[in-house]
């Protein structure tokens, strides 16, 4: 399953609105015989790719897959049928498919005499490569990760507004790699005026990475003439997070990174539309600078938004915290 997760990571960012699924086919002796990941919409699913790679070695073998194989005729034929025809005897999947049209694959496989096991590394998969898509499949809304870099005292700039660079080069590189695996990045018009961001995913030499997310600017005012995003970004003239998410869902966007600034983050918090926080906390003190979020709707301690930390890792000298709102 760890190998299947690695396969899914290779296709993250190219499959939406379909899930990035990974699959490994083991031959009848338990040796890896084929690997596959979901192809862009309309293309083969992970199981079909892995079966093709395994060829005749799939006969009598096992399919290990991050998502329950689909049993429906969508844009492609059911994976359950492909597995049955290839002579697979065992299927192990991490999470069940919440999409009512595609679900039921496990039962279909069992009816065909295949043993089916589910739940292996389910937490890793549902918090990792399938996190955004599972949220989208359940709610119809893209999954929003609010990402920011702040000082140890929670400031995102110095009091004169200067902010380059708070987090380390290692953290910034990590963010660019993350951008390349996402569908869209959102900023507000205020951030465009202040920072003139390009919102591209670049390597350390400044060269664009092969995959680029859709840049999105939210706000009523026009973008400044000559801004880097003037001709590249989708400009949504609204202040309501749900308008933004509806427009993005129509574009097939599933996995969104909210990058700034504090006012836009506040609007998303007030609307209850932040699904995960990714904070890069740098070991530096900034004193009187602006806070990471403004107008989150918290005025007294009983209004405080409580979160659960899912992961803490060092990113060079910085601490990266992944947390989700409680409830
Ligand atoms: C799988 N393996 O690799 C993926 C699955 O329109 P289609 O035919 O491409 O079907 C899309 C649905 O199939 C999608 O919403 C999800 O329920 C499932 N995705 N299933 O067995 C895969 N990507
Ligand atoms: Zn399928």
Tab-separated table of C-alpha atoms and ligand atoms in Angstrom:
chain	number	residue	atom	x	y	z
A	1	UNK	CA	0.000	0.000	0.000
A	2	UNK	CA	2.923	2.341	0.643
A	3	UNK	CA	3.963	1.729	-2.969
A	4	UNK	CA	0.402	2.356	-4.146
A	5	UNK	CA	0.426	5.659	-2.208
A	6	UNK	CA	3.708	6.577	-3.925
A	7	UNK	CA	2.054	5.862	-7.300
A	8	UNK	CA	-0.865	8.109	-6.395
A	9	UNK	CA	1.526	10.921	-5.428
A	10	UNK	CA	3.016	10.790	-8.927
A	11	UNK	CA	-0.337	11.682	-10.502
A	12	UNK	CA	-1.477	14.303	-7.998
A	13	UNK	CA	-2.448	17.490	-9.804
A	14	UNK	CA	-3.392	15.931	-13.148
A	15	UNK	CA	-6.501	13.884	-12.312
A	16	UNK	CA	-9.097	16.371	-11.004
A	17	UNK	CA	-12.021	16.220	-10.746
A	18	UNK	CA	-11.169	12.516	-10.504
A	19	UNK	CA	-9.181	11.197	-7.514
A	20	UNK	CA	-5.431	10.566	-7.729
A	21	UNK	CA	-5.453	6.813	-7.078
A	22	UNK	CA	-2.452	4.480	-6.973
A	23	UNK	CA	-2.414	0.730	-7.593
A	24	UNK	CA	0.125	-2.076	-7.379
A	25	UNK	CA	-0.474	-5.531	-8.855
A	26	UNK	CA	1.282	-8.411	-7.099
A	27	UNK	CA	1.770	-11.699	-8.950
A	28	UNK	CA	0.565	-14.973	-7.409
A	29	UNK	CA	3.806	-15.184	-5.385
A	30	UNK	CA	3.314	-11.723	-3.911
A	31	UNK	CA	5.966	-9.976	-6.000
A	32	UNK	CA	5.213	-6.531	-7.423
A	33	UNK	CA	4.387	-7.002	-11.098
A	34	UNK	CA	2.826	-3.698	-12.186
A	35	UNK	CA	2.297	-0.141	-10.973
A	36	UNK	CA	-0.247	2.435	-12.071
A	37	UNK	CA	-1.838	5.779	-11.270
A	38	UNK	CA	-5.077	7.451	-12.447
A	39	UNK	CA	-4.711	9.194	-15.818
A	40	UNK	CA	-6.236	12.604	-16.650
A	41	UNK	CA	-10.059	12.726	-16.937
A	42	UNK	CA	-11.402	10.306	-19.520
A	43	UNK	CA	-8.222	8.213	-19.322
A	44	UNK	CA	-7.747	4.845	-17.608
A	45	UNK	CA	-8.037	4.463	-13.847
A	46	UNK	CA	-5.118	3.301	-11.691
A	47	UNK	CA	-6.115	-0.385	-11.698
A	48	UNK	CA	-6.263	-0.527	-15.492
A	49	UNK	CA	-2.818	1.102	-15.782
A	50	UNK	CA	-1.310	-1.340	-13.256
A	51	UNK	CA	-2.988	-4.360	-14.866
A	52	UNK	CA	-1.599	-3.333	-18.240
A	53	UNK	CA	1.900	-3.046	-16.760
A	54	UNK	CA	1.600	-6.453	-15.061
A	55	UNK	CA	0.296	-8.232	-18.161
A	56	UNK	CA	-0.163	-11.995	-17.682
A	57	UNK	CA	1.509	-11.860	-14.236
A	58	UNK	CA	-1.772	-10.491	-12.855
A	59	UNK	CA	-3.335	-13.968	-13.229
A	60	UNK	CA	-3.932	-15.341	-9.719
A	61	UNK	CA	-2.490	-12.180	-8.203
A	62	UNK	CA	-3.464	-9.364	-5.845
A	63	UNK	CA	-4.435	-5.766	-6.532
A	64	UNK	CA	-3.447	-3.238	-3.853
A	65	UNK	CA	-5.223	0.057	-4.440
A	66	UNK	CA	-5.722	3.283	-2.470
A	67	UNK	CA	-9.450	3.566	-3.360
A	68	UNK	CA	-12.155	0.933	-3.661
A	69	UNK	CA	-12.272	-0.105	-7.352
A	70	UNK	CA	-15.170	1.479	-9.240
A	71	UNK	CA	-18.046	-0.649	-10.452
A	72	UNK	CA	-19.663	1.848	-12.808
A	73	UNK	CA	-19.530	2.781	-16.462
A	74	UNK	CA	-18.478	6.436	-16.228
A	75	UNK	CA	-16.119	7.959	-18.721
A	76	UNK	CA	-14.305	4.606	-18.524
A	77	UNK	CA	-15.520	0.999	-17.989
A	78	UNK	CA	-15.621	-0.443	-14.434
A	79	UNK	CA	-12.281	-1.360	-12.855
A	80	UNK	CA	-14.000	-4.293	-11.131
A	81	UNK	CA	-14.551	-5.922	-14.543
A	82	UNK	CA	-10.940	-5.332	-15.579
A	83	UNK	CA	-9.710	-6.959	-12.335
A	84	UNK	CA	-12.033	-9.954	-12.743
A	85	UNK	CA	-11.052	-10.470	-16.394
A	86	UNK	CA	-7.344	-10.306	-15.535
A	87	UNK	CA	-7.784	-13.193	-13.070
A	88	UNK	CA	-7.048	-11.208	-9.889
A	89	UNK	CA	-7.847	-13.282	-6.775
A	90	UNK	CA	-7.410	-10.737	-3.958
A	91	UNK	CA	-8.089	-7.014	-3.695
A	92	UNK	CA	-6.855	-4.810	-0.867
A	93	UNK	CA	-7.992	-1.188	-0.799
A	94	UNK	CA	-7.402	1.615	1.704
A	95	UNK	CA	-10.649	3.622	1.590
A	96	UNK	CA	-14.175	3.036	0.280
A	97	UNK	CA	-15.485	5.123	-2.610
A	98	UNK	CA	-18.002	7.697	-1.260
A	99	UNK	CA	-19.174	8.511	-4.808
A	100	UNK	CA	-22.587	6.766	-4.977
A	101	UNK	CA	-22.261	6.211	-8.730
A	102	UNK	CA	-18.928	4.388	-8.465
A	103	UNK	CA	-19.388	2.641	-5.069
A	104	UNK	CA	-20.245	-1.017	-4.603
A	105	UNK	CA	-17.041	-2.268	-6.199
A	106	UNK	CA	-16.079	-4.347	-3.168
A	107	UNK	CA	-19.407	-6.226	-3.265
A	108	UNK	CA	-19.162	-6.761	-7.004
A	109	UNK	CA	-15.669	-8.259	-6.580
A	110	UNK	CA	-16.829	-10.534	-3.727
A	111	UNK	CA	-19.694	-11.791	-5.881
A	112	UNK	CA	-17.069	-12.777	-8.452
A	113	UNK	CA	-15.248	-14.876	-5.815
A	114	UNK	CA	-12.447	-12.397	-5.119
A	115	UNK	CA	-11.384	-11.821	-1.502
A	116	UNK	CA	-11.605	-8.148	-0.568
A	117	UNK	CA	-9.921	-6.445	2.359
A	118	UNK	CA	-10.299	-2.742	3.178
A	119	UNK	CA	-8.807	-0.224	5.598
A	120	UNK	CA	-5.101	-0.833	5.048
A	121	UNK	CA	-3.255	2.507	5.646
A	122	UNK	CA	-6.662	4.197	5.460
A	123	UNK	CA	-5.578	7.141	7.640
A	124	UNK	CA	-2.458	7.789	5.552
A	125	UNK	CA	-4.505	7.768	2.363
A	126	UNK	CA	-7.454	9.798	3.629
A	127	UNK	CA	-5.211	12.457	5.179
A	128	UNK	CA	-2.758	12.309	2.286
A	129	UNK	CA	-3.327	11.865	-1.457
A	130	UNK	CA	-7.108	11.408	-1.289
A	131	UNK	CA	-7.799	14.065	1.377
A	132	UNK	CA	-9.002	16.757	-1.028
A	133	UNK	CA	-10.985	14.457	-3.296
A	134	UNK	CA	-12.760	12.667	-0.407
A	135	UNK	CA	-13.868	16.083	0.905
A	136	UNK	CA	-15.020	17.084	-2.592
A	137	UNK	CA	-16.884	13.800	-3.103
A	138	UNK	CA	-18.733	14.238	0.219
A	139	UNK	CA	-19.509	17.983	0.065
A	140	UNK	CA	-19.317	18.964	-3.620
A	141	UNK	CA	-16.917	21.738	-2.609
A	142	UNK	CA	-13.198	21.938	-3.343
A	143	UNK	CA	-10.966	21.268	-0.334
A	144	UNK	CA	-9.279	24.405	0.988
A	145	UNK	CA	-5.865	24.378	2.639
A	146	UNK	CA	-4.952	27.710	4.166
A	147	UNK	CA	-1.181	28.032	4.010
A	148	UNK	CA	0.851	30.794	5.570
A	149	UNK	CA	4.328	31.504	6.829
A	150	UNK	CA	4.631	33.385	10.084
A	151	UNK	CA	7.081	34.289	12.779
A	152	UNK	CA	7.099	32.534	16.129
A	153	UNK	CA	4.924	35.421	17.377
A	154	UNK	CA	2.355	34.863	14.607
A	155	UNK	CA	3.264	37.828	12.366
A	156	UNK	CA	3.367	37.607	8.584
A	157	UNK	CA	5.366	40.810	8.018
A	158	UNK	CA	7.323	43.450	9.908
A	159	UNK	CA	5.474	46.607	10.993
A	160	UNK	CA	6.653	48.456	7.828
A	161	UNK	CA	5.072	45.693	5.705
A	162	UNK	CA	8.304	44.020	4.565
A	163	UNK	CA	7.957	40.240	4.537
A	164	UNK	CA	10.629	38.682	2.279
A	165	UNK	CA	11.647	36.187	3.583
A	166	UNK	CA	10.170	34.912	6.829
A	167	UNK	CA	10.341	31.174	6.200
A	168	UNK	CA	13.499	29.377	5.095
A	169	UNK	CA	14.508	28.524	1.545
A	170	UNK	CA	13.775	24.851	2.329
A	171	UNK	CA	10.182	25.698	3.306
A	172	UNK	CA	9.710	27.842	0.212
A	173	UNK	CA	10.972	25.018	-2.000
A	174	UNK	CA	8.507	22.661	-0.310
A	175	UNK	CA	5.644	25.090	-1.008
A	176	UNK	CA	6.561	25.295	-4.691
A	177	UNK	CA	6.569	21.498	-4.944
A	178	UNK	CA	3.190	21.446	-3.224
A	179	UNK	CA	1.823	24.056	-5.656
A	180	UNK	CA	2.746	21.790	-8.578
A	181	UNK	CA	0.471	19.052	-7.193
A	182	UNK	CA	-2.580	21.264	-6.615
A	183	UNK	CA	-5.397	22.450	-8.834
A	184	UNK	CA	-5.613	26.120	-7.865
A	185	UNK	CA	-4.043	28.808	-5.681
A	186	UNK	CA	-6.164	31.683	-4.356
A	187	UNK	CA	-5.050	35.131	-3.291
A	188	UNK	CA	-6.938	38.379	-2.717
A	189	UNK	CA	-6.584	41.554	-4.774
A	190	UNK	CA	-4.824	43.127	-1.769
A	191	UNK	CA	-2.015	40.587	-2.015
A	192	UNK	CA	-1.702	41.228	-5.768
A	193	UNK	CA	-1.331	44.973	-5.109
A	194	UNK	CA	1.122	44.460	-2.261
A	195	UNK	CA	3.312	41.540	-3.435
A	196	UNK	CA	2.636	41.185	-7.213
A	197	UNK	CA	2.890	37.368	-6.957
A	198	UNK	CA	3.168	35.089	-10.018
A	199	UNK	CA	1.669	32.082	-8.134
A	200	UNK	CA	3.622	29.682	-10.307
A	201	UNK	CA	5.375	26.543	-9.076
A	202	UNK	CA	9.106	27.025	-9.597
A	203	UNK	CA	12.306	25.142	-8.833
A	204	UNK	CA	15.093	26.711	-6.747
A	205	UNK	CA	16.614	28.177	-9.930
A	206	UNK	CA	13.341	29.984	-10.640
A	207	UNK	CA	12.378	27.747	-13.576
A	208	UNK	CA	8.715	26.688	-13.819
A	209	UNK	CA	7.909	23.122	-12.720
A	210	UNK	CA	6.116	20.933	-15.317
A	211	UNK	CA	2.691	21.246	-13.684
A	212	UNK	CA	1.120	24.566	-12.802
A	213	UNK	CA	-1.968	25.249	-10.662
A	214	UNK	CA	-4.686	27.646	-11.811
A	215	UNK	CA	-3.976	31.078	-10.274
A	216	UNK	CA	-7.120	32.678	-8.839
A	217	UNK	CA	-7.555	36.250	-7.589
A	218	UNK	CA	-10.564	37.113	-5.440
A	219	UNK	CA	-11.904	40.631	-4.943
A	220	UNK	CA	-13.880	43.456	-6.505
A	221	UNK	CA	-11.103	45.815	-7.551
A	222	UNK	CA	-9.233	45.563	-10.861
A	223	UNK	CA	-5.746	44.094	-10.870
A	224	UNK	CA	-3.042	46.746	-11.267
A	225	UNK	CA	-1.945	47.244	-14.889
A	226	UNK	CA	1.194	45.224	-15.486
A	227	UNK	CA	0.626	42.857	-12.515
A	228	UNK	CA	2.128	39.408	-13.115
A	229	UNK	CA	-1.320	37.844	-12.697
A	230	UNK	CA	-3.151	40.345	-14.916
A	231	UNK	CA	-3.439	38.015	-17.911
A	232	UNK	CA	-2.915	34.610	-16.300
A	233	UNK	CA	-5.305	34.535	-13.342
A	234	UNK	CA	-8.974	33.703	-13.076
A	235	UNK	CA	-10.335	36.877	-11.441
A	236	UNK	CA	-13.476	36.249	-9.375
A	237	UNK	CA	-15.210	39.506	-8.481
A	238	UNK	CA	-16.818	38.489	-5.206
A	239	UNK	CA	-16.074	38.506	-1.499
A	240	UNK	CA	-17.980	35.349	-0.704
A	241	UNK	CA	-15.972	32.158	-0.275
A	242	UNK	CA	-18.913	30.041	-1.449
A	243	UNK	CA	-19.082	31.967	-4.752
A	244	UNK	CA	-15.381	31.260	-5.179
A	245	UNK	CA	-15.729	27.568	-4.380
A	246	UNK	CA	-18.765	27.144	-6.641
A	247	UNK	CA	-16.934	28.787	-9.561
A	248	UNK	CA	-13.881	26.601	-8.965
A	249	UNK	CA	-15.900	23.380	-8.659
A	250	UNK	CA	-17.388	24.208	-12.093
A	251	UNK	CA	-13.825	24.319	-13.425
A	252	UNK	CA	-13.161	20.829	-12.063
A	253	UNK	CA	-10.988	22.164	-9.228
A	254	UNK	CA	-10.776	19.849	-6.189
A	255	UNK	CA	-7.624	20.789	-4.289
A	256	UNK	CA	-7.129	24.461	-3.447
A	257	UNK	CA	-4.402	26.357	-1.655
A	258	UNK	CA	-5.434	29.626	-0.037
A	259	UNK	CA	-2.251	31.689	0.135
A	260	UNK	CA	-3.214	35.128	1.238
A	261	UNK	CA	-3.635	37.534	2.639
A	262	UNK	CA	-5.085	37.929	6.137
A	263	UNK	CA	-8.392	39.531	5.040
A	264	UNK	CA	-9.224	36.763	2.589
A	265	UNK	CA	-8.227	34.138	5.165
A	266	UNK	CA	-10.597	35.839	7.633
A	267	UNK	CA	-13.471	35.664	5.138
A	268	UNK	CA	-12.862	31.940	4.608
A	269	UNK	CA	-12.727	31.342	8.375
A	270	UNK	CA	-15.966	33.229	8.957
A	271	UNK	CA	-17.651	31.182	6.259
A	272	UNK	CA	-16.327	27.932	7.777
A	273	UNK	CA	-14.566	27.105	4.517
A	274	UNK	CA	-11.079	26.287	5.726
A	275	UNK	CA	-10.586	22.549	5.783
A	276	UNK	CA	-6.935	22.447	6.774
A	277	UNK	CA	-4.267	24.821	8.033
A	278	UNK	CA	-0.678	24.451	6.926
A	279	UNK	CA	1.468	26.798	8.973
A	280	UNK	CA	5.174	27.333	8.468
A	281	UNK	CA	6.397	28.857	11.694
A	282	UNK	CA	9.843	30.402	11.471
A	283	UNK	CA	12.024	30.852	14.571
A	284	UNK	CA	12.065	34.640	14.320
A	285	UNK	CA	10.336	37.433	16.246
A	286	UNK	CA	8.662	40.240	14.270
A	287	UNK	CA	7.105	42.242	17.038
A	288	UNK	CA	4.515	44.720	15.787
A	289	UNK	CA	3.755	43.341	12.298
A	290	UNK	CA	0.336	42.226	11.006
A	291	UNK	CA	-1.204	38.928	12.122
A	292	UNK	CA	-1.786	35.968	9.797
A	293	UNK	CA	-5.569	36.382	9.838
A	294	UNK	CA	-7.874	39.392	10.183
A	295	UNK	CA	-11.584	39.360	10.913
A	296	UNK	CA	-11.921	35.656	11.575
A	297	UNK	CA	-15.006	36.460	13.674
A	298	UNK	CA	-13.407	35.724	17.046
A	299	UNK	CA	-13.993	38.421	19.660
A	300	UNK	CA	-14.118	36.467	22.885
A	301	UNK	CA	-12.396	33.301	24.049
A	302	UNK	CA	-15.531	31.198	23.728
A	303	UNK	CA	-15.551	32.085	19.972
A	304	UNK	CA	-12.013	30.713	19.533
A	305	UNK	CA	-11.684	28.286	16.654
A	306	UNK	CA	-10.164	25.089	18.029
A	307	UNK	CA	-8.077	22.858	15.805
A	308	UNK	CA	-6.592	19.397	15.994
A	309	UNK	CA	-2.975	18.992	14.963
A	310	UNK	CA	-2.520	16.086	12.540
A	311	UNK	CA	1.158	16.486	11.807
A	312	UNK	CA	4.217	18.428	12.955
A	313	UNK	CA	7.474	18.272	11.028
A	314	UNK	CA	10.639	20.312	10.779
A	315	UNK	CA	11.121	22.018	7.448
A	316	UNK	CA	14.748	23.074	7.670
A	317	UNK	CA	14.827	25.503	10.615
A	318	UNK	CA	11.034	26.057	10.475
A	319	UNK	CA	8.217	24.036	12.047
A	320	UNK	CA	5.433	22.911	9.728
A	321	UNK	CA	2.097	22.291	11.406
A	322	UNK	CA	-0.853	20.641	9.670
A	323	UNK	CA	-4.102	21.104	11.592
A	324	UNK	CA	-7.815	20.716	10.919
A	325	UNK	CA	-10.713	22.591	12.553
A	326	UNK	CA	-12.534	20.529	15.181
A	327	UNK	CA	-15.973	19.115	14.216
B	1	LIG	C1	-11.080	3.674	-9.486
B	1	LIG	N1	-9.794	3.892	-9.823
B	1	LIG	O1	-8.102	5.229	-10.418
B	1	LIG	C2	-10.184	6.201	-9.977
B	1	LIG	C3	-11.534	5.961	-9.555
B	1	LIG	O2	-15.608	9.115	-15.016
B	1	LIG	P1	-14.767	7.953	-14.656
B	1	LIG	O3	-15.139	6.694	-15.355
B	1	LIG	O4	-13.295	8.264	-14.844
B	1	LIG	O5	-15.023	7.648	-13.099
B	1	LIG	C4	-14.718	8.591	-12.110
B	1	LIG	C5	-15.113	8.047	-10.744
B	1	LIG	O6	-14.449	6.809	-10.528
B	1	LIG	C6	-14.649	8.974	-9.617
B	1	LIG	O7	-15.619	9.922	-9.263
B	1	LIG	C7	-14.382	7.991	-8.485
B	1	LIG	O8	-15.573	7.604	-7.825
B	1	LIG	C8	-13.841	6.790	-9.249
B	1	LIG	N2	-12.397	6.974	-9.418
B	1	LIG	N3	-11.920	4.703	-9.306
B	1	LIG	O9	-11.497	2.526	-9.349
B	1	LIG	C9	-9.295	5.104	-10.077
B	1	LIG	N4	-9.740	7.435	-10.276
B	2	LIG	ZN1	-12.145	2.638	-11.819
